[in-house]
Amino acid sequence: MRTHRIVRRGLPYGSWLEPGTTDTEERGVAFMAINASIRYQFEFLQTEWINSGEFASLSRDDVDPFAGVRRDGSRFRIPTADGPPRNIFNLP
C-alpha cells in the first residue's frame, strides 16, 4: 500500500522582520498537507525523514534541525550551488 504519499506546502505571512527590530505585527507560516493516511504519514515522516537522512541516500546523522531529535554528532547539511554542502554539527 502507498500510505506514505504527501503533498505539503508552507506559506509565510506577514512582513519580514529585520534582525534587531521588534513590532507587534502578526507573522508566521501557514502549513497545509494532503496525505493518504494521517496516522501512517506522520509516523513515517517523523521516523524516516525528520530523524534520519537515510531515506534520501544521506547519512543517518542528518537530522532535521527544527523538528528532529538532536543527538551527539547529528548534522544538518545545507546544499550549496558551487561546491560541497555546508555541514552544521550539534545545532543548538
PDB file of C-alpha atoms in Angstrom:
ATOM      1  CA  MET A   1       0.000   0.000   0.000  1.00  0.00           C
ATOM      2  CA  ARG A   2       1.197   3.509  -0.730  1.00  0.00           C
ATOM      3  CA  THR A   3       0.271   5.194   2.537  1.00  0.00           C
ATOM      4  CA  HIS A   4       3.356   7.393   2.640  1.00  0.00           C
ATOM      5  CA  ARG A   5       2.268   9.879  -0.009  1.00  0.00           C
ATOM      6  CA  ILE A   6       2.042  13.524   0.982  1.00  0.00           C
ATOM      7  CA  VAL A   7       1.703  16.891  -0.690  1.00  0.00           C
ATOM      8  CA  ARG A   8       2.774  19.681   1.641  1.00  0.00           C
ATOM      9  CA  ARG A   9       3.214  23.406   1.438  1.00  0.00           C
ATOM     10  CA  GLY A  10       4.233  26.107   3.873  1.00  0.00           C
ATOM     11  CA  LEU A  11       3.337  29.715   3.113  1.00  0.00           C
ATOM     12  CA  PRO A  12       4.765  32.629   5.093  1.00  0.00           C
ATOM     13  CA  TYR A  13       2.505  35.504   6.098  1.00  0.00           C
ATOM     14  CA  GLY A  14       3.305  38.958   7.447  1.00  0.00           C
ATOM     15  CA  SER A  15       6.268  41.113   6.559  1.00  0.00           C
ATOM     16  CA  TRP A  16       9.890  40.073   7.067  1.00  0.00           C
ATOM     17  CA  LEU A  17      11.276  41.092  10.470  1.00  0.00           C
ATOM     18  CA  GLU A  18      14.760  42.501  10.140  1.00  0.00           C
ATOM     19  CA  PRO A  19      17.285  41.384  12.795  1.00  0.00           C
ATOM     20  CA  GLY A  20      17.367  43.669  15.825  1.00  0.00           C
ATOM     21  CA  THR A  21      13.901  45.154  15.230  1.00  0.00           C
ATOM     22  CA  THR A  22      10.644  44.458  17.046  1.00  0.00           C
ATOM     23  CA  ASP A  23       6.982  45.170  16.418  1.00  0.00           C
ATOM     24  CA  THR A  24       3.605  43.550  17.060  1.00  0.00           C
ATOM     25  CA  GLU A  25       2.627  42.604  13.513  1.00  0.00           C
ATOM     26  CA  GLU A  26       1.476  39.003  13.199  1.00  0.00           C
ATOM     27  CA  ARG A  27       3.732  36.809  11.086  1.00  0.00           C
ATOM     28  CA  GLY A  28       4.457  33.133  10.748  1.00  0.00           C
ATOM     29  CA  VAL A  29       3.961  30.151   8.476  1.00  0.00           C
ATOM     30  CA  ALA A  30       0.684  28.522   7.473  1.00  0.00           C
ATOM     31  CA  PHE A  31       1.132  24.812   6.724  1.00  0.00           C
ATOM     32  CA  MET A  32      -1.135  22.566   4.693  1.00  0.00           C
ATOM     33  CA  ALA A  33      -0.745  18.861   3.984  1.00  0.00           C
ATOM     34  CA  ILE A  34      -2.815  16.449   1.934  1.00  0.00           C
ATOM     35  CA  ASN A  35      -1.913  12.833   2.561  1.00  0.00           C
ATOM     36  CA  ALA A  36      -3.122   9.274   2.121  1.00  0.00           C
ATOM     37  CA  SER A  37      -3.254   8.415   5.838  1.00  0.00           C
ATOM     38  CA  ILE A  38      -2.647  10.929   8.599  1.00  0.00           C
ATOM     39  CA  ARG A  39      -1.698   8.169  11.028  1.00  0.00           C
ATOM     40  CA  TYR A  40       0.836   6.426   8.825  1.00  0.00           C
ATOM     41  CA  GLN A  41       2.075   9.554   7.074  1.00  0.00           C
ATOM     42  CA  PHE A  42       3.255  11.470  10.106  1.00  0.00           C
ATOM     43  CA  GLU A  43       4.688   8.371  11.768  1.00  0.00           C
ATOM     44  CA  PHE A  44       6.723   7.814   8.600  1.00  0.00           C
ATOM     45  CA  LEU A  45       7.804  11.452   8.356  1.00  0.00           C
ATOM     46  CA  GLN A  46       8.940  11.517  11.986  1.00  0.00           C
ATOM     47  CA  THR A  47      10.850   8.242  11.938  1.00  0.00           C
ATOM     48  CA  GLU A  48      12.298   8.316   8.431  1.00  0.00           C
ATOM     49  CA  TRP A  49      12.575  11.894   7.223  1.00  0.00           C
ATOM     50  CA  ILE A  50      12.948  14.059  10.321  1.00  0.00           C
ATOM     51  CA  ASN A  51      15.286  11.891  12.377  1.00  0.00           C
ATOM     52  CA  SER A  52      17.308  10.196   9.650  1.00  0.00           C
ATOM     53  CA  GLY A  53      18.553  11.279   6.252  1.00  0.00           C
ATOM     54  CA  GLU A  54      18.843   7.684   5.051  1.00  0.00           C
ATOM     55  CA  PHE A  55      15.607   7.978   3.026  1.00  0.00           C
ATOM     56  CA  ALA A  56      17.363  10.339   0.595  1.00  0.00           C
ATOM     57  CA  SER A  57      20.665   8.464   0.424  1.00  0.00           C
ATOM     58  CA  LEU A  58      22.112  10.753   3.070  1.00  0.00           C
ATOM     59  CA  SER A  59      23.640   9.743   6.376  1.00  0.00           C
ATOM     60  CA  ARG A  60      21.762   8.575   9.471  1.00  0.00           C
ATOM     61  CA  ASP A  61      23.421  11.550  11.187  1.00  0.00           C
ATOM     62  CA  ASP A  62      21.440  14.019   9.055  1.00  0.00           C
ATOM     63  CA  VAL A  63      18.661  15.252  11.362  1.00  0.00           C
ATOM     64  CA  ASP A  64      16.059  17.959  10.751  1.00  0.00           C
ATOM     65  CA  PRO A  65      17.268  20.912  12.865  1.00  0.00           C
ATOM     66  CA  PHE A  66      13.798  22.160  13.792  1.00  0.00           C
ATOM     67  CA  ALA A  67      11.690  19.053  14.395  1.00  0.00           C
ATOM     68  CA  GLY A  68      14.231  16.247  14.735  1.00  0.00           C
ATOM     69  CA  VAL A  69      15.577  14.680  17.892  1.00  0.00           C
ATOM     70  CA  ARG A  70      19.098  16.016  18.115  1.00  0.00           C
ATOM     71  CA  ARG A  71      21.826  13.696  19.373  1.00  0.00           C
ATOM     72  CA  ASP A  72      25.599  13.946  19.711  1.00  0.00           C
ATOM     73  CA  GLY A  73      27.114  14.163  16.259  1.00  0.00           C
ATOM     74  CA  SER A  74      23.840  14.979  14.494  1.00  0.00           C
ATOM     75  CA  ARG A  75      24.326  17.074  11.399  1.00  0.00           C
ATOM     76  CA  PHE A  76      22.310  19.455   9.256  1.00  0.00           C
ATOM     77  CA  ARG A  77      23.523  19.859   5.668  1.00  0.00           C
ATOM     78  CA  ILE A  78      22.884  22.978   3.638  1.00  0.00           C
ATOM     79  CA  PRO A  79      23.352  22.411  -0.106  1.00  0.00           C
ATOM     80  CA  THR A  80      25.453  24.981  -1.926  1.00  0.00           C
ATOM     81  CA  ALA A  81      25.321  25.945  -5.594  1.00  0.00           C
ATOM     82  CA  ASP A  82      29.023  25.792  -6.250  1.00  0.00           C
ATOM     83  CA  GLY A  83      30.604  23.184  -4.015  1.00  0.00           C
ATOM     84  CA  PRO A  84      30.185  20.675  -1.252  1.00  0.00           C
ATOM     85  CA  PRO A  85      27.326  21.107   1.218  1.00  0.00           C
ATOM     86  CA  ARG A  86      27.866  23.157   4.350  1.00  0.00           C
ATOM     87  CA  ASN A  87      27.675  20.922   7.427  1.00  0.00           C
ATOM     88  CA  ILE A  88      26.430  22.237  10.759  1.00  0.00           C
ATOM     89  CA  PHE A  89      27.026  19.896  13.695  1.00  0.00           C
ATOM     90  CA  ASN A  90      25.230  19.947  17.057  1.00  0.00           C
ATOM     91  CA  LEU A  91      22.969  22.859  16.103  1.00  0.00           C
ATOM     92  CA  PRO A  92      21.662  24.446  19.331  1.00  0.00           C
TER      93      PRO A  92
END
